[in-house]
Tab-separated table of C-alpha atoms in Angstrom:
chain	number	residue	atom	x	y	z
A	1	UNK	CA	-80.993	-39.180	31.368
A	2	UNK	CA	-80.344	-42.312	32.532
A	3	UNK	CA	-80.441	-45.545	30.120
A	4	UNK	CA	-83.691	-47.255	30.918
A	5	UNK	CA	-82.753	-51.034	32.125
A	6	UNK	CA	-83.263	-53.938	29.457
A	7	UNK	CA	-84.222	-57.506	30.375
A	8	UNK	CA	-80.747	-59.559	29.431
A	9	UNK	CA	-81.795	-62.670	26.328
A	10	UNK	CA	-79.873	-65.928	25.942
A	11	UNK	CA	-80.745	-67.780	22.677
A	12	UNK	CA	-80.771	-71.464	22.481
A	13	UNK	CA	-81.280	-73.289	19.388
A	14	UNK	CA	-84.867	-75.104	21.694
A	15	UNK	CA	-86.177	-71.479	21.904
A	16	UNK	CA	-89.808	-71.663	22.100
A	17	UNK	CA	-91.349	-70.124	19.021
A	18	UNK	CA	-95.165	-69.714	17.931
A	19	UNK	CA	-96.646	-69.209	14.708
A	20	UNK	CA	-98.545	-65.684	14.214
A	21	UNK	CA	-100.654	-64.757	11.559
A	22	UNK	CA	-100.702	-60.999	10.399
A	23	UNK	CA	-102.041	-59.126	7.472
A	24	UNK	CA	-105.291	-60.639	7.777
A	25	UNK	CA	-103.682	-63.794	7.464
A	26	UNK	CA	-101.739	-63.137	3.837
A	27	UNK	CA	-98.950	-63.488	5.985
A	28	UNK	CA	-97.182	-65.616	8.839
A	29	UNK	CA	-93.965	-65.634	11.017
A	30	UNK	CA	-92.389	-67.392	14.365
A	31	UNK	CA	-92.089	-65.518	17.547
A	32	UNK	CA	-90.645	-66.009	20.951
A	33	UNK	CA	-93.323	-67.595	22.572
A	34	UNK	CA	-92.850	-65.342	25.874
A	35	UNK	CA	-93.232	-61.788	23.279
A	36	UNK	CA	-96.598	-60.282	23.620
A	37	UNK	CA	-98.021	-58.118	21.090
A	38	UNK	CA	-98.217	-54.969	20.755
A	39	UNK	CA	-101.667	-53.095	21.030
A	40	UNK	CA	-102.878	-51.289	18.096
A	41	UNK	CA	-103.455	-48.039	20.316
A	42	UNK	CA	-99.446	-48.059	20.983
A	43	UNK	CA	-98.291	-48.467	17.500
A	44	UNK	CA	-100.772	-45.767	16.669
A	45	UNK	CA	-99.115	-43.706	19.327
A	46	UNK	CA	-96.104	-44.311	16.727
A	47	UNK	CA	-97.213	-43.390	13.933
A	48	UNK	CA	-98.855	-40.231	15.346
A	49	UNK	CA	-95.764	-39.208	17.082
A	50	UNK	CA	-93.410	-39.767	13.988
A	51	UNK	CA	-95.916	-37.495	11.848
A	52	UNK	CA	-95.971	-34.582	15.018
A	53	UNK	CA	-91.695	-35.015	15.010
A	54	UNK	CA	-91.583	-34.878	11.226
A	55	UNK	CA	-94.129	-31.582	10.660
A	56	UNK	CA	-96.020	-34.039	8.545
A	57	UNK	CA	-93.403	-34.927	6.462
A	58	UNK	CA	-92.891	-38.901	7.523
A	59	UNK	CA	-96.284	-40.757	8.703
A	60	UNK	CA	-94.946	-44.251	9.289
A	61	UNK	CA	-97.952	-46.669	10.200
A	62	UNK	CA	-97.248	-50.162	11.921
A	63	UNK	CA	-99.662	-52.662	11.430
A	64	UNK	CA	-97.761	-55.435	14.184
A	65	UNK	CA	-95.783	-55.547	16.536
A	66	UNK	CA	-94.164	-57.778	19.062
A	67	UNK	CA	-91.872	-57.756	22.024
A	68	UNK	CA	-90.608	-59.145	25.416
A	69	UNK	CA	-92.002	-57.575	28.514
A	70	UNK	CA	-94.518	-54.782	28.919
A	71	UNK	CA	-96.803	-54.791	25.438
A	72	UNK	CA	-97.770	-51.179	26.248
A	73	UNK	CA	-94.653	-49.776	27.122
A	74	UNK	CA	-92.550	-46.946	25.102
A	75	UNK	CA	-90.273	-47.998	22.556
A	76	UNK	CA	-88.036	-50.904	24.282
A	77	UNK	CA	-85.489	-52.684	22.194
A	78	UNK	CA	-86.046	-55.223	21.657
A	79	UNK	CA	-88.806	-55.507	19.367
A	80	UNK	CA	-89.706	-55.915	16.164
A	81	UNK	CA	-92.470	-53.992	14.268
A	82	UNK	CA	-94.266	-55.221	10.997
A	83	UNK	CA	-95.258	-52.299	8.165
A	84	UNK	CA	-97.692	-53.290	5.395
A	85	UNK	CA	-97.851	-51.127	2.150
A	86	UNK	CA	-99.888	-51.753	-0.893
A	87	UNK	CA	-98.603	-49.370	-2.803
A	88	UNK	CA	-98.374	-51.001	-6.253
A	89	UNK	CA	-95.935	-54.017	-7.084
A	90	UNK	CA	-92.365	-53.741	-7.617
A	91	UNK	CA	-90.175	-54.519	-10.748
A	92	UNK	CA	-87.492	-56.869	-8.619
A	93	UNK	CA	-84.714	-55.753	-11.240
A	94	UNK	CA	-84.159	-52.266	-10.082
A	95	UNK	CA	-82.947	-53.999	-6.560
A	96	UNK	CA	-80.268	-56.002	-8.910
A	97	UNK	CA	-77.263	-54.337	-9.391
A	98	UNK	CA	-77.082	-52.257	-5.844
A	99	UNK	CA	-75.091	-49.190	-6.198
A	100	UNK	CA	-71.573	-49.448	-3.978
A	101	UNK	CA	-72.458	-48.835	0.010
A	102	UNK	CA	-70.414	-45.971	0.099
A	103	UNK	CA	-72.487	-44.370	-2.427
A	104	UNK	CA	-75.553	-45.223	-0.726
A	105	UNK	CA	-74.747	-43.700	2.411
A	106	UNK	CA	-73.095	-40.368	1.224
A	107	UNK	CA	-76.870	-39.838	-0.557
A	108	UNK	CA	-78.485	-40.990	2.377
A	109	UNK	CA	-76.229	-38.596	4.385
A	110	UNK	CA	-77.702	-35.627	2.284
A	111	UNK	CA	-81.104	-36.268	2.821
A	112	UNK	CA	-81.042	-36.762	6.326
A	113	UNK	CA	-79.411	-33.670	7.175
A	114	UNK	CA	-81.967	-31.714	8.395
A	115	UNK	CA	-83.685	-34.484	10.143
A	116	UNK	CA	-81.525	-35.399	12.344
A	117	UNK	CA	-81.783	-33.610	15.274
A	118	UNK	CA	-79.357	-32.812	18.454
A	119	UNK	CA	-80.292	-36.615	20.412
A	120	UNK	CA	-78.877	-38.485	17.338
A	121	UNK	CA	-74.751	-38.368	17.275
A	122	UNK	CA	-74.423	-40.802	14.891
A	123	UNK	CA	-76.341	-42.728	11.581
A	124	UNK	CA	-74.974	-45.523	10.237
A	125	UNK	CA	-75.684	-47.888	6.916
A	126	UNK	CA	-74.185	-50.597	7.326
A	127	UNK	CA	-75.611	-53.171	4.662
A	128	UNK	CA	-78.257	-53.180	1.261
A	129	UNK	CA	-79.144	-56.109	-0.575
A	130	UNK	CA	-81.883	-58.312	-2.287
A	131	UNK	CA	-81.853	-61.927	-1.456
A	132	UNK	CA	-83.175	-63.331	-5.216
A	133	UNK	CA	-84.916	-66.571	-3.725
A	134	UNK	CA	-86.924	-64.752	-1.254
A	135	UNK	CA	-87.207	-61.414	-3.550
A	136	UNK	CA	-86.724	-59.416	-0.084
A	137	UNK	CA	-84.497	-56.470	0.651
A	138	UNK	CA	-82.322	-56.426	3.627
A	139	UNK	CA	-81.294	-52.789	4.837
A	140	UNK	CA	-79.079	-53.057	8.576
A	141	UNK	CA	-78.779	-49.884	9.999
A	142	UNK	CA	-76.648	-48.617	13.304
A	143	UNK	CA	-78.201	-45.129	15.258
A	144	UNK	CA	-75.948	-44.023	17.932
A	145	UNK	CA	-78.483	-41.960	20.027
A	146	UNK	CA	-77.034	-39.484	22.609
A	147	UNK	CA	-78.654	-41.168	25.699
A	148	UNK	CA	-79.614	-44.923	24.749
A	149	UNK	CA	-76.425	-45.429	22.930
A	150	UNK	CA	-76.156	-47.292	20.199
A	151	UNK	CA	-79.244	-48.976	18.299
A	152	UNK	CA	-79.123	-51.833	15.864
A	153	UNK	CA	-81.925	-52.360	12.773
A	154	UNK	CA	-82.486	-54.856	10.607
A	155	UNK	CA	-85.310	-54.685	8.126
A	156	UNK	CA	-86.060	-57.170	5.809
A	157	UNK	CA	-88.827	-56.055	3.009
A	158	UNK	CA	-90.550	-58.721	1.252
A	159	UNK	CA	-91.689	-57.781	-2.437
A	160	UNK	CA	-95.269	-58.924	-3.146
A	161	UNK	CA	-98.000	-58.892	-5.730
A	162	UNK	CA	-99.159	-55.648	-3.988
A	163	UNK	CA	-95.999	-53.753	-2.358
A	164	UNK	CA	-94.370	-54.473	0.121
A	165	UNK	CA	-94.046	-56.161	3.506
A	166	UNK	CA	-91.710	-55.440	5.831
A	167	UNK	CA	-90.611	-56.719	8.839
A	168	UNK	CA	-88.108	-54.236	11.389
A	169	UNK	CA	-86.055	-55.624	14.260
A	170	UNK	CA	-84.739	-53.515	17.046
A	171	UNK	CA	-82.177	-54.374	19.353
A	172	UNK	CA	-80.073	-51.682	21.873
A	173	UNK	CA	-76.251	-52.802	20.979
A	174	UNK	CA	-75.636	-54.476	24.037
A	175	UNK	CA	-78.497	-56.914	22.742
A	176	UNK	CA	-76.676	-57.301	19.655
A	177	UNK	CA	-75.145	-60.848	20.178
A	178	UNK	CA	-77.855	-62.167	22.020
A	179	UNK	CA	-80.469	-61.204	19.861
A	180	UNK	CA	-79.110	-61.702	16.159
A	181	UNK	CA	-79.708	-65.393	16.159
A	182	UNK	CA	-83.543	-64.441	17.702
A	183	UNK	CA	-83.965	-62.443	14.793
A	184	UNK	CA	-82.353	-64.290	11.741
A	185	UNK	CA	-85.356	-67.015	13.161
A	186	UNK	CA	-87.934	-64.727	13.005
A	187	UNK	CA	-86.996	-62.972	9.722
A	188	UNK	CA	-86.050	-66.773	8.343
A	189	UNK	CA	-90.037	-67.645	9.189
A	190	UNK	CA	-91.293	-65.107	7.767
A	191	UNK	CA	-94.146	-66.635	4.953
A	192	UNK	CA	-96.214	-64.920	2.325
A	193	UNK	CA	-99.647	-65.992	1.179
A	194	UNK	CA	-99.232	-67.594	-2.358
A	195	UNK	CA	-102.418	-65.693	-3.272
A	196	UNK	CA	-99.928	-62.265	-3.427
A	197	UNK	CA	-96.546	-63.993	-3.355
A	198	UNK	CA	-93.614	-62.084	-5.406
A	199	UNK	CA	-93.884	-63.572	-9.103
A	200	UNK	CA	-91.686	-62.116	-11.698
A	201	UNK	CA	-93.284	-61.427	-15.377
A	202	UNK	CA	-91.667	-61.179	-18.389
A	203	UNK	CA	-92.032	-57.264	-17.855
A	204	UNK	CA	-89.850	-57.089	-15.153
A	205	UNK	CA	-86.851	-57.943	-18.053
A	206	UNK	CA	-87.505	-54.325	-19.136
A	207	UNK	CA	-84.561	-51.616	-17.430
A	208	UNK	CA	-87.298	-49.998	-14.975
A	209	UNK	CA	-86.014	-46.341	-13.472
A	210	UNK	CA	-83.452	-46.800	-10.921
A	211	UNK	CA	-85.245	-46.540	-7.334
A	212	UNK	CA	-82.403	-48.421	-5.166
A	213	UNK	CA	-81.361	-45.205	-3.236
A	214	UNK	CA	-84.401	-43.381	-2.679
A	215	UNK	CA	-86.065	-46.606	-0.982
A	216	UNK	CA	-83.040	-47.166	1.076
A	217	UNK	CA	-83.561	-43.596	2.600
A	218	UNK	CA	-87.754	-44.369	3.105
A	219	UNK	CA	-86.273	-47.349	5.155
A	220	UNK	CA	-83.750	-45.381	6.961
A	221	UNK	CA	-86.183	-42.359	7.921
A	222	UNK	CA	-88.466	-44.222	8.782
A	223	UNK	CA	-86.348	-46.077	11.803
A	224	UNK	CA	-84.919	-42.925	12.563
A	225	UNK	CA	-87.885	-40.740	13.566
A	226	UNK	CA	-89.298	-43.593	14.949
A	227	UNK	CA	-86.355	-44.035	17.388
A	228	UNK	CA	-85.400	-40.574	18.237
A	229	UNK	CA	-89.201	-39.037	18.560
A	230	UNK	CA	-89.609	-41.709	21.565
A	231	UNK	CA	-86.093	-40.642	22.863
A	232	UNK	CA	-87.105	-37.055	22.614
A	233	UNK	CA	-90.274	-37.767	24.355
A	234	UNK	CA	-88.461	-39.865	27.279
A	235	UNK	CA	-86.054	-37.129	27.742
A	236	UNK	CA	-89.107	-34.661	27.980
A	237	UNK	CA	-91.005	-36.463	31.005
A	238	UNK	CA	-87.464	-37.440	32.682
């Protein structure tokens, strides 16, 4: 199957950015001004199609989304797609001391076996860490997919009061160097409601149980069935 064709990006440091609230306004970041959002009936689509690739076992919901061209289209890199979990607040200090990337990856490596699949030829993690002034996570991952080619992530996960917000950016290799400085802006933007901003408590001195690796893998499943049930599904209707 052929690779489908990709507008080409130039960034220029008078971009044209707007301010967009999400999360019922608890939250706000800059986008291109030319993006368009993505409708909730398409990131449904998603989430429905990453539960029907998975048997169940991964149901990743999107609350945003935003990208260039077509708002309704497939999955096109590039684009960047916003999940929102309130699953309990984080103790920041298990994110401290990160465990070396080579370890991280042969774990990651295990788990992902069997998920995998014969479209992906290659999974890649190229970079873990918390930022302590922004209490976010950064995870950069590389998927080499068998007809698209290579695909570059970066999600950035902000702690708050209530879980976590996270913010992924997509971009097809060959939109790698045009598109980094788009997305450092975005992710840079990116502004939590003080009303469930991160706020560390005495508590969080206490050694909590070491969680590092098995969130790394959530975060790495979760762009990898999202990328390679849409490639599977392309390859179907070619």
């Amino acid at each position: 199957m052929a690779i489908v064709a990709m507008p080409s990006f130039a960034f220029s440091s008078d971009l044209l950015m707007r301010t967009v609230e999400v999360y019922g306004g608890l939250a706000t970041l800059e986008i291109p001004e030319t993006w368009n959002e993505i409708p909730p009936d398409v990131l449904e689509f998603f989430s429905l199609q990453s539960a029907e690739s998975s048997g169940g076992l991964m149901v990743e919901i999107y609350q945003h989304g935003f990208r260039p061209g077509n708002p309704e289209a497939d999955f096109a890199p590039p684009q960047v797609l916003i999940q929102i979990k309130e699953s309990g607040r984080l103790n920041y200090r298990q994110f401290l001391q990160l465990p070396p990337i080579e370890l991280v990856r042969e774990q990651d490596a295990g788990k992902l076996d069997g998920r995998m699949g014969p479209l992906l030829e290659g999974l890649h993690l190229n970079d873990v860490f918390l930022d302590r002034e922004t209490y976010a996570i950064h995870v950069t991952n590389t998927l080499d997919l068998k007809y698209e080619g290579e695909v570059l992530v970066k999600s950035v996960s902000f702690l708050t009061e209530r879980g976590l917000f996270t913010v992924h950016c997509y971009a097809l290799i060959t939109q790698h160097v045009a598109m980094n400085p788009v997305f450092d802006t975005i992710l840079d933007s990116v502004r939590i409601d003080e009303s469930i901003r991160y706020r560390p408590r005495l508590g969080d001195r206490l050694p909590p149980t070491p969680a590092l690796i098995s969130y790394a893998i959530a975060l790495f499943i979760a762009v990898l069935v999202l990328v390679v049930l849409v490639v599977q599904r392309r390859r179907r209707n070619a």
